[in-house]
Tab-separated table of C-alpha atoms and ligand atoms in Angstrom:
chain	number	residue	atom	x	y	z
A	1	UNK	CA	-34.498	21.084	21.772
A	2	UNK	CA	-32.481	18.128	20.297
A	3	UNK	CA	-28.729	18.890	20.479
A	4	UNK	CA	-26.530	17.173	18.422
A	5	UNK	CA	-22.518	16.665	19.484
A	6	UNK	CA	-19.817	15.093	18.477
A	7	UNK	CA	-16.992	12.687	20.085
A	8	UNK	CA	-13.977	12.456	18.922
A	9	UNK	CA	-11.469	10.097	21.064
A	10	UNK	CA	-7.565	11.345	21.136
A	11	UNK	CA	-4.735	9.473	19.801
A	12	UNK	CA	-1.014	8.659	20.668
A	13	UNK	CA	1.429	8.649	17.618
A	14	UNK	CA	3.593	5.203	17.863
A	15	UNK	CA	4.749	6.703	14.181
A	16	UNK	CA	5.372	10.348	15.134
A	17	UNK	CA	4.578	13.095	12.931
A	18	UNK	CA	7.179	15.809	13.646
A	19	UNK	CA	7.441	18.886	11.166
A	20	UNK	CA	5.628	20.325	8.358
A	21	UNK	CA	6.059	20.819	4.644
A	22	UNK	CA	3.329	23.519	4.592
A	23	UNK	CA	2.511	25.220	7.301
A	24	UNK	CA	-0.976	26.857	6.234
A	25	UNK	CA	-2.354	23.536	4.629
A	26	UNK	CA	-0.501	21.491	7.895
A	27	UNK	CA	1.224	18.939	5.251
A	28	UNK	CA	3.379	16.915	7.132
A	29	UNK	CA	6.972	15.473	5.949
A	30	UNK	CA	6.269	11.825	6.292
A	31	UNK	CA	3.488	9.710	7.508
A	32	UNK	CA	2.390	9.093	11.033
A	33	UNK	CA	0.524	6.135	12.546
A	34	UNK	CA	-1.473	6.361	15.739
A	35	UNK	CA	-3.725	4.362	18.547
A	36	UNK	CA	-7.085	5.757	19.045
A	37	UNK	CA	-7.932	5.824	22.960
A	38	UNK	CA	-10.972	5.461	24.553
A	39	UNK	CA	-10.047	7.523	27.879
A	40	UNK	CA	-9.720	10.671	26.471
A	41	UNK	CA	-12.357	12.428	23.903
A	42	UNK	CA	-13.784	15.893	23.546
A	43	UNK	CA	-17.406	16.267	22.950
A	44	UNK	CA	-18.518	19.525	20.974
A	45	UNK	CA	-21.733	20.992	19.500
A	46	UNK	CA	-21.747	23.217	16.837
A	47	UNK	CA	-25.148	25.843	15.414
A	48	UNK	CA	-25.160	28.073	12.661
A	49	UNK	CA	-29.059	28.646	13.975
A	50	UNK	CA	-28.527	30.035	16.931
A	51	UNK	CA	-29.168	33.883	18.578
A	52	UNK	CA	-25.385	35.112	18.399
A	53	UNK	CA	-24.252	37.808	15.929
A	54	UNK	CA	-20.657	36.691	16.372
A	55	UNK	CA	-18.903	33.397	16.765
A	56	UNK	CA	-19.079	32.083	20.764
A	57	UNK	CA	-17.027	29.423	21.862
A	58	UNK	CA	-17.641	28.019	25.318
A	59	UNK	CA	-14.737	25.168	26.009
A	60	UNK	CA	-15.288	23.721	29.690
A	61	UNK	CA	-18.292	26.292	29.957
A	62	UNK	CA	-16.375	28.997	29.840
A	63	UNK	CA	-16.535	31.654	27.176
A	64	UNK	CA	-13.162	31.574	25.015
A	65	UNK	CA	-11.460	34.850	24.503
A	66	UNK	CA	-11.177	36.358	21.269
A	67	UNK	CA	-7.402	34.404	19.881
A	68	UNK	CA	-9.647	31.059	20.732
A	69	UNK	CA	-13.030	32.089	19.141
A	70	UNK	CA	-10.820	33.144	15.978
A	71	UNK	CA	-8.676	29.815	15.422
A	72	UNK	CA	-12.108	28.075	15.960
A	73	UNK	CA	-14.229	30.540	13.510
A	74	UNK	CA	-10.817	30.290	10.973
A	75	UNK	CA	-11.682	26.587	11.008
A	76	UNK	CA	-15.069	26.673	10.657
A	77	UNK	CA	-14.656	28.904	7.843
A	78	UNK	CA	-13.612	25.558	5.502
A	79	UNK	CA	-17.077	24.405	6.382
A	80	UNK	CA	-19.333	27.397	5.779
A	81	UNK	CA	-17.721	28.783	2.491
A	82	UNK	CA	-18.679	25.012	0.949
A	83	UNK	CA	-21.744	25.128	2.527
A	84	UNK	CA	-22.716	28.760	1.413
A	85	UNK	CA	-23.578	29.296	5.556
A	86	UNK	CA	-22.767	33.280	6.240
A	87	UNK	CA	-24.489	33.098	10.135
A	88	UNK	CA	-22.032	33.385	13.146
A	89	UNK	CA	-21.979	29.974	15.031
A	90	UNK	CA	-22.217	28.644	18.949
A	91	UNK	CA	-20.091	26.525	19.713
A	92	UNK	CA	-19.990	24.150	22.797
A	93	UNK	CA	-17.141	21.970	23.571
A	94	UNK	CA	-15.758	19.606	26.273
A	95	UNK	CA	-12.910	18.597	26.684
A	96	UNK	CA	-12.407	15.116	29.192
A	97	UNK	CA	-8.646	14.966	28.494
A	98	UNK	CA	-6.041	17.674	30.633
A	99	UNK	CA	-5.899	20.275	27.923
A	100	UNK	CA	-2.522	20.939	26.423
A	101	UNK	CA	-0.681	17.986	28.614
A	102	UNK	CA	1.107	16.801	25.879
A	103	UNK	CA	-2.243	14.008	25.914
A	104	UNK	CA	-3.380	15.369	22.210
A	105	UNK	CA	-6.281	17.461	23.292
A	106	UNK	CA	-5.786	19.093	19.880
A	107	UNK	CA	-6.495	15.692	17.976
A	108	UNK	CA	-9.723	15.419	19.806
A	109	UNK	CA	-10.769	18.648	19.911
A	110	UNK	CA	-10.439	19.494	16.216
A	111	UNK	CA	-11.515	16.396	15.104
A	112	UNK	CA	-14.732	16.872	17.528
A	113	UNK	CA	-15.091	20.320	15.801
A	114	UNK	CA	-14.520	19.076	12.650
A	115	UNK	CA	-17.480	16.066	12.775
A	116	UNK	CA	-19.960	18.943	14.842
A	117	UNK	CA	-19.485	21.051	12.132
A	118	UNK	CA	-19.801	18.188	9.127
A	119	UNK	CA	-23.198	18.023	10.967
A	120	UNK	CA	-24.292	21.652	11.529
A	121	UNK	CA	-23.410	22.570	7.589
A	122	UNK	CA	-25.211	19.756	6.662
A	123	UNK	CA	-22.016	19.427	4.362
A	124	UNK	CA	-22.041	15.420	5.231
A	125	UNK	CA	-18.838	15.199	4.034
A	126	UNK	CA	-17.351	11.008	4.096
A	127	UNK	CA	-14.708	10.174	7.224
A	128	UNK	CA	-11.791	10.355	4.667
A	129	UNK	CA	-12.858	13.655	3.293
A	130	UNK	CA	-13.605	14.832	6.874
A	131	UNK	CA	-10.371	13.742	8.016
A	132	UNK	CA	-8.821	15.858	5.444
A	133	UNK	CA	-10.342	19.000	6.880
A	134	UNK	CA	-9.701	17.779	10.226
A	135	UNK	CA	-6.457	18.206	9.301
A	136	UNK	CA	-6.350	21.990	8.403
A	137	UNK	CA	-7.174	22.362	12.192
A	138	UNK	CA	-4.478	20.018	14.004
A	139	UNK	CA	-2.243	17.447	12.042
A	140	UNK	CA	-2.803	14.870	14.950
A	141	UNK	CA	-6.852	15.806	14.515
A	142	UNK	CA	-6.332	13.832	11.239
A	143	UNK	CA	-6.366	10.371	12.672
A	144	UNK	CA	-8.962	11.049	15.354
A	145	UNK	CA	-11.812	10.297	12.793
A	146	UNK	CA	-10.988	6.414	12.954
A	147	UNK	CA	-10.513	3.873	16.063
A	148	UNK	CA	-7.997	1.795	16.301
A	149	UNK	CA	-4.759	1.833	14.777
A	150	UNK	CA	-4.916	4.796	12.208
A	151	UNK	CA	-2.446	5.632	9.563
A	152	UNK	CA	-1.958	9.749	8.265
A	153	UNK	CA	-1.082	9.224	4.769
A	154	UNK	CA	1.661	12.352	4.110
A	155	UNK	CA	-0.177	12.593	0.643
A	156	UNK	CA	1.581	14.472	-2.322
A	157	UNK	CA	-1.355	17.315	-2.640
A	158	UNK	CA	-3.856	18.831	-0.027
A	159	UNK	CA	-6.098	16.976	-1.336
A	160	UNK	CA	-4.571	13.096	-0.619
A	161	UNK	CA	-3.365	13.683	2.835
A	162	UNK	CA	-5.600	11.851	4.843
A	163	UNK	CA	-6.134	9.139	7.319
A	164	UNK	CA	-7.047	5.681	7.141
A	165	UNK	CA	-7.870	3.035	8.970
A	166	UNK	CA	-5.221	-0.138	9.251
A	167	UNK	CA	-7.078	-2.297	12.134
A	168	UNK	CA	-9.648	-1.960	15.014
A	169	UNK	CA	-6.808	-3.153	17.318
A	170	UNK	CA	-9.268	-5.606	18.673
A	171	UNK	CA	-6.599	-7.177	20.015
A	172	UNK	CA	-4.978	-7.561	23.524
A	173	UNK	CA	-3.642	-3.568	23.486
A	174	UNK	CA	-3.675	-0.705	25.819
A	175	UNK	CA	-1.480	1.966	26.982
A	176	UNK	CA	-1.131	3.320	30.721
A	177	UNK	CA	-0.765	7.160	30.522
A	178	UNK	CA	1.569	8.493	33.307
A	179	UNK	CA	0.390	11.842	33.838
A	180	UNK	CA	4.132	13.656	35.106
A	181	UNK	CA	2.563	17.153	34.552
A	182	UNK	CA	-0.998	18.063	33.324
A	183	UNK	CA	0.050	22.059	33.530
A	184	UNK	CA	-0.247	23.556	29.923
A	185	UNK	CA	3.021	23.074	27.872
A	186	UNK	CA	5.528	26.277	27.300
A	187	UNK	CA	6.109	25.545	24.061
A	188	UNK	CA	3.616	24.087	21.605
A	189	UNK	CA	4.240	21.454	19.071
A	190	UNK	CA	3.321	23.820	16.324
A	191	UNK	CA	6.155	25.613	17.235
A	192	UNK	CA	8.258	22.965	18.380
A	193	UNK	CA	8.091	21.161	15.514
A	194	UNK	CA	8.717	23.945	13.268
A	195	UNK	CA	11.788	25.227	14.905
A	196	UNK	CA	13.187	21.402	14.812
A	197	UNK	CA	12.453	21.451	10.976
A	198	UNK	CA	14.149	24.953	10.167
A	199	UNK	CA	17.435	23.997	13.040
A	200	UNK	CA	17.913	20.423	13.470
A	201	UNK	CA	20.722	18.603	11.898
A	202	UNK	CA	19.095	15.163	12.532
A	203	UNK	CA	16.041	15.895	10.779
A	204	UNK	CA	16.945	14.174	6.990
A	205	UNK	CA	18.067	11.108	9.339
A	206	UNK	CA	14.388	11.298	11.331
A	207	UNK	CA	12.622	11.333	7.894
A	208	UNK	CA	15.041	8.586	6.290
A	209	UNK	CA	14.288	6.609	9.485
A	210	UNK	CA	10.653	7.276	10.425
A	211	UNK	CA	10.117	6.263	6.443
A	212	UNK	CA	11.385	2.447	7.904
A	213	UNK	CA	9.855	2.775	10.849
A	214	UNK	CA	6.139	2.763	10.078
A	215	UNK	CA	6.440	0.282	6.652
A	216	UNK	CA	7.901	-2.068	9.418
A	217	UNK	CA	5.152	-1.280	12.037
A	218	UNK	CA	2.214	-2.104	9.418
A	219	UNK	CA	4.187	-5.449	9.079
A	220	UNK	CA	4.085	-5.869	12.904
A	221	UNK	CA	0.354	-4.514	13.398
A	222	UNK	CA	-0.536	-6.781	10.459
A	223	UNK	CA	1.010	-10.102	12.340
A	224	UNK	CA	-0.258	-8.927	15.911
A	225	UNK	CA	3.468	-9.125	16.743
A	226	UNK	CA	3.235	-7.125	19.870
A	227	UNK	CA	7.236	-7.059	20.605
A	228	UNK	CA	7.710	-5.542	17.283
A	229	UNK	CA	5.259	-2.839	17.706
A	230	UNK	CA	6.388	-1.863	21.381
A	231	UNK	CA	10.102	-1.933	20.098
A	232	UNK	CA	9.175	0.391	16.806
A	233	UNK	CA	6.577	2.741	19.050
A	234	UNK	CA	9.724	3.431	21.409
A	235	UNK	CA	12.130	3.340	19.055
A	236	UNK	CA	10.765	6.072	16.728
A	237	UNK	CA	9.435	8.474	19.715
A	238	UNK	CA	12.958	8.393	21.225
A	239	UNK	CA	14.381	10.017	17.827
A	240	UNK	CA	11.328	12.362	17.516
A	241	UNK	CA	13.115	13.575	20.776
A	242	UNK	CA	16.448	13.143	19.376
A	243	UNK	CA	15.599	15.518	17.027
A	244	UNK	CA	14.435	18.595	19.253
A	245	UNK	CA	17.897	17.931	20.855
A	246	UNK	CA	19.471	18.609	18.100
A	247	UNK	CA	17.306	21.975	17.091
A	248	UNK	CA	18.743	25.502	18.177
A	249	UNK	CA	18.049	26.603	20.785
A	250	UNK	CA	17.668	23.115	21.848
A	251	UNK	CA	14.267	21.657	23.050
A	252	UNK	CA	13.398	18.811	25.623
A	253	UNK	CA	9.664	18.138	26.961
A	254	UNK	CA	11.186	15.529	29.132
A	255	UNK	CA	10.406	15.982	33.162
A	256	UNK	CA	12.887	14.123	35.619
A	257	UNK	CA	9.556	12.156	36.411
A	258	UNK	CA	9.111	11.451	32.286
A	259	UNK	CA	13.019	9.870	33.271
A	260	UNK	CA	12.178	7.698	36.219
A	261	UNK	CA	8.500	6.397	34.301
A	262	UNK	CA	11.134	5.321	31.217
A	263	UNK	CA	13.395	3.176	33.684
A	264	UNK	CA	10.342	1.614	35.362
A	265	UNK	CA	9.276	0.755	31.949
A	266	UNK	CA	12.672	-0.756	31.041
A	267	UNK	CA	12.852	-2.568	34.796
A	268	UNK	CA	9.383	-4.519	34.334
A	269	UNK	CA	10.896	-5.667	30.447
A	270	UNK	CA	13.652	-6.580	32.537
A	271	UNK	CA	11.397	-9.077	34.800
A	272	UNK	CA	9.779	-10.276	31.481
A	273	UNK	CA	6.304	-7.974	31.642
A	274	UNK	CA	6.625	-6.509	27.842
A	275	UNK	CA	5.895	-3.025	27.849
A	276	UNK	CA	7.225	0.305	25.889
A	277	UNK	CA	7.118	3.887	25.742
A	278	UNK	CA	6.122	6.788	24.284
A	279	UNK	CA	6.046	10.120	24.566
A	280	UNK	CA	4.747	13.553	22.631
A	281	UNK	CA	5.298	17.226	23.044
A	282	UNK	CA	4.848	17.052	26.811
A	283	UNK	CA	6.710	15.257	30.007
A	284	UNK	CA	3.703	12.534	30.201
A	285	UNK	CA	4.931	8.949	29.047
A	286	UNK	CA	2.605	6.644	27.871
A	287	UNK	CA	2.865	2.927	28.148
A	288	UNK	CA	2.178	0.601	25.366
A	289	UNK	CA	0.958	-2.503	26.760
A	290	UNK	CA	-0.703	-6.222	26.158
A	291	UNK	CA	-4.132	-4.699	28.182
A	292	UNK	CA	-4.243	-8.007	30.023
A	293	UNK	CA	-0.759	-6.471	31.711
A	294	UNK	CA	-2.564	-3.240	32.099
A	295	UNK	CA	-3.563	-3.962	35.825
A	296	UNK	CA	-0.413	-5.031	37.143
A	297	UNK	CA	1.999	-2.102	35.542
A	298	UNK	CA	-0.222	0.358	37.093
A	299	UNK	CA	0.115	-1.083	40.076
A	300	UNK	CA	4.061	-1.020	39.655
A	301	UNK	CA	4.058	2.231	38.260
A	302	UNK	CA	1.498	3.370	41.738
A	303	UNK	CA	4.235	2.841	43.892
A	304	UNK	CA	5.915	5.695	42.641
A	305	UNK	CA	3.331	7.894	41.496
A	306	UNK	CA	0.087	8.779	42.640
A	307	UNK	CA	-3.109	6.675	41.784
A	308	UNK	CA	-4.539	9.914	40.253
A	309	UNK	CA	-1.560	10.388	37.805
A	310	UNK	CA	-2.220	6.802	36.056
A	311	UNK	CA	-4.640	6.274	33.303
A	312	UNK	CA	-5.042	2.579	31.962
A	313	UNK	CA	-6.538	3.413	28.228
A	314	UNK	CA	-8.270	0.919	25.752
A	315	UNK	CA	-8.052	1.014	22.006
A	316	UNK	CA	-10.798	4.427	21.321
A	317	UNK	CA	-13.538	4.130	18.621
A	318	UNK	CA	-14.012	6.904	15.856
A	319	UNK	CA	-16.147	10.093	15.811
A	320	UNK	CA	-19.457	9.294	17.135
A	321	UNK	CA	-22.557	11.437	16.958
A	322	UNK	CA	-24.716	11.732	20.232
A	323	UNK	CA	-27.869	13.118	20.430
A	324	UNK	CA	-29.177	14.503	23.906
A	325	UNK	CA	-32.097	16.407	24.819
B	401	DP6	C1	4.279	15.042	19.109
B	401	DP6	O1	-1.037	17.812	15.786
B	401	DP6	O2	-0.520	19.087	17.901
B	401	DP6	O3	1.931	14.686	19.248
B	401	DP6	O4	-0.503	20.111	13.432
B	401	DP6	O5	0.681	21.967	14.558
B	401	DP6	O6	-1.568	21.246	15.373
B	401	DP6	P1	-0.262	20.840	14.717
B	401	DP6	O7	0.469	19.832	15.714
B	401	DP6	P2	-0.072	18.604	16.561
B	401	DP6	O8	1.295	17.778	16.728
B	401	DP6	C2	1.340	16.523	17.293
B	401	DP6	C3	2.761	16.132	17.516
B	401	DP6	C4	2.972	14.883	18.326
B	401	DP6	C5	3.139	13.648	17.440
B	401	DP6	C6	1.887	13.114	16.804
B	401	DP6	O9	0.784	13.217	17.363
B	401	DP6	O10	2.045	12.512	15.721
């Protein structure tokens, strides 16, 4: 039998998105802007046809308990009520990213979901429109459906908050990931971000700022002016951070590892190699970089971590359908 799946590659905001306005239709307060990667993607297969009388979800090969199968069947709820598809589904999915590191296995994995199930409903909706839905799964799933650099328009409806693509970033790009912990996060950045919103003082300055922030990175993306973007992409993760500080109780994903990866970044500026960082709703840091630098901050970065913890990532495509057999 021919099996259809899905990739979808993950992405790294350089223009966080941090907070919601609505929290069932995930509308975010301001607009993001991300880097598709090509290390990290999820591959998923979704059948309405097939022998189950209730929704199975197999992530890794391993059947999902019941809170998993139900965000998943939730989800693919927005594609069978459109289609007028009442069968229970199989889904396969998996996942070559370390789930829940703070690496966006959510953007990959719902956008995966989202383009397997475009397929299976036979729904065939466009990459915009798809993106849309993407979003109701994971805000960050919303930029997954492009390569390159990807903006996540904030919208002023559900129905204009989307992504688009801003450039292929065909240019000389890449990011080293430094894995400080791949062990599942404590707190998620659904709820992270939500207790930030309802207790931090410094969110109106975030949203002021972050407003700046990615009208000047467009500028910067637009001239290839690599400085600029690696000064903005640090910039504007640090107060993402700087907000969670600020929220009550207090939050920090930061790792005394995620500390000595942001000085080793700041040393090699310091001996003129240009290179900035990042980092989500985990300890990892990730290193913006010209990719023809890749190969010799790894190797800086390998003589304090391990060789296993260091991921050199290229500029990802967008969802791509595979067929096996
Ligand atoms: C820090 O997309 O995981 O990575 O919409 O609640 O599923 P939900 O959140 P999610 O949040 C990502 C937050 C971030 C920044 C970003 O990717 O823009």
């Amino acid at each position: 039998m021919t099996e259809k799946k899905v990739r979808a590659y993950t992405n790294i905001a350089l223009i966080k998105y941090w907070g919601k306005r609505n929290e069932e239709l995930i509308l975010p307060t301001s607009s993001s802007l991300s880097l598709t990667l090509d290390a990290f993607y999820t591959e998923t297969s979704v059948s309405f046809n097939a022998d189950v009388d209730q929704d199975t979800f197999y992530l890794n090969d391993h059947l999902q308990d019941t809170a998993a199968t139900q965000k998943v069947s939730r989800f693919l709820q927005l594609f069978r009520e459109p289609a007028g598809i009442s069968s229970s589904a199989l889904i396969k999915s998996t996942n070559f990213v370390p789930t829940a590191a703070g690496l966006a296995s959510s953007a990959s994995g719902m956008a995966a979901l989202a383009g397997a199930a475009n397929l299976a409903s036979g729904l065939d909706l466009n990459p915009r429109d798809l993106s849309l839905v993407a979003r109701r799964g994971s805000g960050s799933a919303t930029r997954s459906i492009y390569g390159g650099f990807v903006e996540w328009q904030m919208g002023t409806t559900s129905a204009d908050s989307y992504a688009v693509p801003i450039d292929d970033a065909s240019w000389d790009i890449g990011m080293v990931v430094v894995v400080v912990n791949h062990h599942e996060k404590s707190i998620s950045s659904r709820e992270g971000m939500k207790n930030t919103v309802a207790t931090s003082p410094f969110y109106a300055g975030w949203l002021e700022s972050t407003a700046k922030d990615l009208i000047e990175i467009k500028e910067a993306i637009r001239l290839q002016d690599f400085q600029k973007l690696g000064e903005i992409t640090e910039s504007n993760g640090m107060k993402m951070h700087g907000t969670m500080l600020g929220a009550n109780p207090p939050l920090s994903y930061w790792e005394p590892d995620s500390v000595v990866a942001m000085q080793l970044v700041r040393q090699l500026r310091k001996e003129g190699i240009p290179c900035y960082f990042t980092m989500d709703a985990g300890p990892n840091v990730k290193v913006l970089c010209r990719l023809s630098d890749s190969a010799k901050i790894k190797t800086r970065f390998a003589e304090v971590f391990q060789n296993d913890q260091l991921i050199v990532a290229k500029p990802g495509p967008g969802l791509q359908v595979l067929t096996s057999n």
